[in-house]
GROMACS .gro file of C-alpha atoms in nm:
model
  226
    1MET     CA    1   5.896  -0.731   0.280
    2HIS     CA    2   6.017  -0.937  -0.013
    3THR     CA    3   5.720  -1.175   0.003
    4SER     CA    4   5.477  -0.885  -0.034
    5TYR     CA    5   5.690  -0.742  -0.314
    6ASP     CA    6   5.700  -1.068  -0.509
    7GLY     CA    7   5.334  -1.146  -0.471
    8ILE     CA    8   5.159  -0.822  -0.555
    9VAL     CA    9   5.344  -0.598  -0.800
   10HIS     CA   10   5.289  -0.587  -1.174
   11PRO     CA   11   5.542  -0.816  -1.348
   12LEU     CA   12   5.710  -0.522  -1.524
   13TRP     CA   13   5.747  -0.339  -1.192
   14LYS     CA   14   5.894  -0.653  -1.040
   15GLN     CA   15   6.146  -0.667  -1.323
   16SER     CA   16   6.228  -0.298  -1.286
   17LEU     CA   17   6.275  -0.317  -0.909
   18ALA     CA   18   6.482  -0.637  -0.898
   19GLU     CA   19   6.814  -0.455  -0.869
   20ALA     CA   20   6.690  -0.196  -0.616
   21MET     CA   21   6.544  -0.470  -0.396
   22ALA     CA   22   6.873  -0.662  -0.391
   23THR     CA   23   7.087  -0.386  -0.238
   24ASP     CA   24   7.229  -0.381   0.113
   25SER     CA   25   7.003  -0.086   0.188
   26ALA     CA   26   6.693  -0.284   0.087
   27ARG     CA   27   6.802  -0.580   0.297
   28ASP     CA   28   6.861  -0.353   0.595
   29LEU     CA   29   6.517  -0.201   0.539
   30ALA     CA   30   6.357  -0.546   0.532
   31SER     CA   31   6.525  -0.633   0.862
   32PHE     CA   32   6.415  -0.305   1.017
   33ILE     CA   33   6.052  -0.356   0.914
   34SER     CA   34   6.058  -0.713   1.040
   35ARG     CA   35   6.175  -0.590   1.381
   36GLU     CA   36   5.915  -0.313   1.380
   37ARG     CA   37   5.631  -0.551   1.300
   38ALA     CA   38   5.743  -0.782   1.581
   39GLN     CA   39   5.717  -0.497   1.835
   40PHE     CA   40   5.456  -0.253   1.700
   41ASN     CA   41   5.162  -0.224   1.468
   42VAL     CA   42   5.297  -0.120   1.129
   43PHE     CA   43   5.083   0.006   0.841
   44PRO     CA   44   4.985  -0.081   0.579
   45PRO     CA   45   4.955  -0.457   0.628
   46HIS     CA   46   5.243  -0.664   0.496
   47ASP     CA   47   5.058  -0.777   0.184
   48GLN     CA   48   4.955  -0.423   0.085
   49VAL     CA   49   5.286  -0.235   0.112
   50PHE     CA   50   5.342  -0.242  -0.266
   51ALA     CA   51   4.977  -0.221  -0.370
   52ALA     CA   52   5.038   0.099  -0.569
   53LEU     CA   53   5.250  -0.102  -0.813
   54SER     CA   54   4.990  -0.371  -0.876
   55PHE     CA   55   4.753  -0.189  -1.112
   56ALA     CA   56   4.955  -0.061  -1.408
   57SER     CA   57   5.296  -0.120  -1.557
   58PRO     CA   58   5.560   0.153  -1.551
   59ARG     CA   59   5.494   0.241  -1.914
   60ASP     CA   60   5.117   0.264  -1.859
   61THR     CA   61   5.152   0.508  -1.570
   62ALA     CA   62   5.002   0.841  -1.674
   63VAL     CA   63   4.989   1.027  -1.342
   64VAL     CA   64   5.189   1.008  -1.021
   65ILE     CA   65   5.033   1.146  -0.702
   66LEU     CA   66   5.318   1.167  -0.454
   67GLY     CA   67   5.267   1.205  -0.080
   68GLN     CA   68   5.480   1.157   0.229
   69ASP     CA   69   5.409   0.838   0.425
   70PRO     CA   70   5.104   0.617   0.486
   71TYR     CA   71   4.822   0.701   0.722
   72HIS     CA   72   4.930   0.593   1.070
   73GLU     CA   73   4.596   0.507   1.231
   74ARG     CA   74   4.454   0.155   1.239
   75GLY     CA   75   4.270   0.034   0.930
   76GLN     CA   76   4.338   0.335   0.710
   77ALA     CA   77   4.641   0.266   0.489
   78HIS     CA   78   4.624   0.005   0.215
   79GLY     CA   79   4.918   0.095  -0.007
   80LEU     CA   80   4.778   0.381  -0.217
   81SER     CA   81   4.875   0.730  -0.107
   82PHE     CA   82   4.584   0.930   0.038
   83SER     CA   83   4.340   0.640  -0.015
   84VAL     CA   84   4.174   0.452   0.271
   85GLN     CA   85   4.007   0.115   0.303
   86PRO     CA   86   3.631   0.090   0.238
   87LYS     CA   87   3.415   0.170   0.540
   88ILE     CA   88   3.696   0.373   0.701
   89ALA     CA   89   3.616   0.737   0.785
   90ILE     CA   90   3.764   0.979   0.534
   91PRO     CA   91   4.076   1.144   0.687
   92PRO     CA   92   4.117   1.523   0.681
   93SER     CA   93   4.376   1.526   0.399
   94LEU     CA   94   4.155   1.317   0.173
   95ARG     CA   95   3.852   1.525   0.265
   96ASN     CA   96   4.044   1.831   0.146
   97ILE     CA   97   4.134   1.653  -0.177
   98PHE     CA   98   3.764   1.591  -0.237
   99ILE     CA   99   3.682   1.955  -0.154
  100GLU     CA  100   3.934   2.071  -0.413
  101ARG     CA  101   3.807   1.816  -0.665
  102GLU     CA  102   3.455   1.956  -0.629
  103LYS     CA  103   3.577   2.316  -0.670
  104ASP     CA  104   3.792   2.216  -0.966
  105ILE     CA  105   3.571   1.983  -1.170
  106GLY     CA  106   3.237   1.979  -0.991
  107LEU     CA  107   3.232   1.623  -0.855
  108LYS     CA  108   3.055   1.590  -0.522
  109PRO     CA  109   3.256   1.431  -0.237
  110PRO     CA  110   3.200   1.054  -0.220
  111THR     CA  111   3.095   0.865   0.089
  112LEU     CA  112   3.395   0.629   0.066
  113GLY     CA  113   3.761   0.722   0.047
  114THR     CA  114   3.895   0.433  -0.160
  115LEU     CA  115   4.082   0.565  -0.466
  116THR     CA  116   4.130   0.232  -0.644
  117PRO     CA  117   3.937   0.348  -0.956
  118TRP     CA  118   4.207   0.609  -1.014
  119ALA     CA  119   4.483   0.349  -0.980
  120GLN     CA  120   4.309   0.128  -1.236
  121GLN     CA  121   4.348   0.408  -1.493
  122GLY     CA  122   4.723   0.443  -1.448
  123VAL     CA  123   4.738   0.686  -1.156
  124LEU     CA  124   5.030   0.578  -0.939
  125MET     CA  125   4.950   0.684  -0.583
  126LEU     CA  126   5.290   0.668  -0.418
  127ASN     CA  127   5.436   0.782  -0.088
  128THR     CA  128   5.803   0.866  -0.043
  129THR     CA  129   5.803   0.616   0.248
  130LEU     CA  130   5.587   0.304   0.220
  131THR     CA  131   5.540   0.199   0.584
  132VAL     CA  132   5.481   0.368   0.918
  133ARG     CA  133   5.448   0.274   1.286
  134GLU     CA  134   5.102   0.314   1.434
  135GLY     CA  135   5.044   0.664   1.567
  136GLU     CA  136   5.389   0.794   1.467
  137ALA     CA  137   5.394   0.987   1.142
  138GLY     CA  138   5.736   0.984   0.978
  139SER     CA  139   5.862   0.697   1.193
  140HIS     CA  140   5.997   0.501   0.895
  141THR     CA  141   6.150   0.797   0.716
  142LYS     CA  142   6.520   0.762   0.626
  143LYS     CA  143   6.522   0.388   0.687
  144GLY     CA  144   6.581   0.291   0.324
  145TRP     CA  145   6.247   0.344   0.154
  146GLU     CA  146   6.371   0.660  -0.014
  147GLU     CA  147   6.611   0.469  -0.240
  148ILE     CA  148   6.332   0.240  -0.355
  149THR     CA  149   6.078   0.515  -0.419
  150ASP     CA  150   6.347   0.718  -0.598
  151HIS     CA  151   6.394   0.420  -0.829
  152ILE     CA  152   6.018   0.403  -0.891
  153ILE     CA  153   6.007   0.772  -0.985
  154ARG     CA  154   6.313   0.741  -1.211
  155THR     CA  155   6.151   0.446  -1.387
  156VAL     CA  156   5.839   0.650  -1.467
  157ASN     CA  157   6.063   0.940  -1.570
  158ASP     CA  158   6.213   0.711  -1.836
  159ASN     CA  159   5.873   0.673  -2.008
  160SER     CA  160   5.861   0.808  -2.359
  161GLU     CA  161   5.503   0.934  -2.311
  162ARG     CA  162   5.408   1.222  -2.086
  163CYS     CA  163   5.339   1.157  -1.721
  164VAL     CA  164   5.196   1.425  -1.493
  165PHE     CA  165   5.360   1.433  -1.151
  166LEU     CA  166   5.154   1.583  -0.868
  167LEU     CA  167   5.396   1.671  -0.590
  168TRP     CA  168   5.201   1.752  -0.276
  169GLY     CA  169   5.407   1.878   0.016
  170ALA     CA  170   5.777   1.929   0.083
  171HIS     CA  171   5.871   1.560   0.097
  172ALA     CA  172   5.717   1.502  -0.245
  173GLN     CA  173   5.865   1.819  -0.393
  174ALA     CA  174   6.213   1.708  -0.287
  175LYS     CA  175   6.178   1.438  -0.556
  176LYS     CA  176   6.140   1.696  -0.832
  177LYS     CA  177   6.508   1.660  -0.922
  178LEU     CA  178   6.443   1.300  -1.032
  179ILE     CA  179   6.201   1.413  -1.307
  180THR     CA  180   6.445   1.515  -1.577
  181HIS     CA  181   6.273   1.460  -1.912
  182GLY     CA  182   6.107   1.769  -2.053
  183HIS     CA  183   5.801   1.596  -2.199
  184HIS     CA  184   5.673   1.523  -1.847
  185ALA     CA  185   5.472   1.777  -1.648
  186ILE     CA  186   5.509   1.869  -1.280
  187LEU     CA  187   5.233   2.026  -1.071
  188GLU     CA  188   5.344   2.130  -0.722
  189ALA     CA  189   5.120   2.226  -0.433
  190PRO     CA  190   5.125   2.223  -0.054
  191HIS     CA  191   5.017   1.902   0.116
  192PRO     CA  192   4.637   1.874   0.143
  193SER     CA  193   4.648   1.831   0.521
  194PRO     CA  194   4.456   2.086   0.732
  195LEU     CA  195   4.791   2.236   0.833
  196SER     CA  196   4.877   2.344   0.480
  197ALA     CA  197   4.577   2.312   0.247
  198TYR     CA  198   4.491   2.682   0.277
  199ARG     CA  199   4.847   2.779   0.182
  200GLY     CA  200   4.791   2.688  -0.181
  201PHE     CA  201   4.652   2.339  -0.217
  202PHE     CA  202   4.303   2.483  -0.236
  203GLY     CA  203   4.279   2.654  -0.571
  204SER     CA  204   4.559   2.453  -0.733
  205ALA     CA  205   4.309   2.280  -0.969
  206PRO     CA  206   4.515   1.961  -0.999
  207PHE     CA  207   4.244   1.751  -1.162
  208SER     CA  208   4.154   1.977  -1.452
  209ARG     CA  209   4.516   2.078  -1.507
  210THR     CA  210   4.631   1.715  -1.511
  211ASN     CA  211   4.374   1.618  -1.771
  212ALA     CA  212   4.456   1.921  -1.986
  213LEU     CA  213   4.825   1.824  -1.980
  214LEU     CA  214   4.748   1.462  -2.067
  215GLN     CA  215   4.520   1.560  -2.356
  216GLN     CA  216   4.779   1.808  -2.480
  217ALA     CA  217   5.017   1.513  -2.517
  218GLY     CA  218   4.756   1.289  -2.680
  219ARG     CA  219   4.693   1.078  -2.370
  220THR     CA  220   4.356   0.973  -2.233
  221PRO     CA  221   4.234   1.200  -1.949
  222ILE     CA  222   4.160   1.048  -1.609
  223ASP     CA  223   3.801   0.993  -1.499
  224TRP     CA  224   3.829   1.139  -1.148
  225SER     CA  225   3.487   1.018  -1.037
  226LEU     CA  226   3.461   0.748  -0.771
   0.00000   0.00000   0.00000
């Protein structure tokens, strides 16, 4: 775990996370993941676990899209929440995100599900847990990732400029208590999975609302096209 952390994250994220990665909990997590990878397929690949932190520094993060844990089928997860590798079929949750994007701001669904262009603009696509065993959603929950992702959220919370936090689903919304500064904005909605999208994700207009909140604070809106 530490090799992937050292090699991929933005230098300012590396500096920010140094203390969190040196705790007993983080060491126990690293040992757990090492054992898991020795016995099972674990996603995303080792060198992509921290990919979400490789595009922008903490201070340049304008939006956080927070999900639960990575996709658990082969080839899908690559370290950005809800995004999939090129040439991988678009999963149902991401398909629903694209449906809502079209309803909200009129962009037709793309043929690929890779969300890297958003990350390059300062959209931090984070999960509350950063690894998962193949075929077993939630299998790495409560193994130590929560402390690290809490630290990531607190770091963005410390920004002096507005960040818009999109909390999709109960796991993400449990992190709301970490966002304490009033200049930030929080948009909550059910998870975009087929099990919950019709309970309020559809119609939540997260893309237009996010850009309105950024512009209100003098920040550059996100180009949500892909």
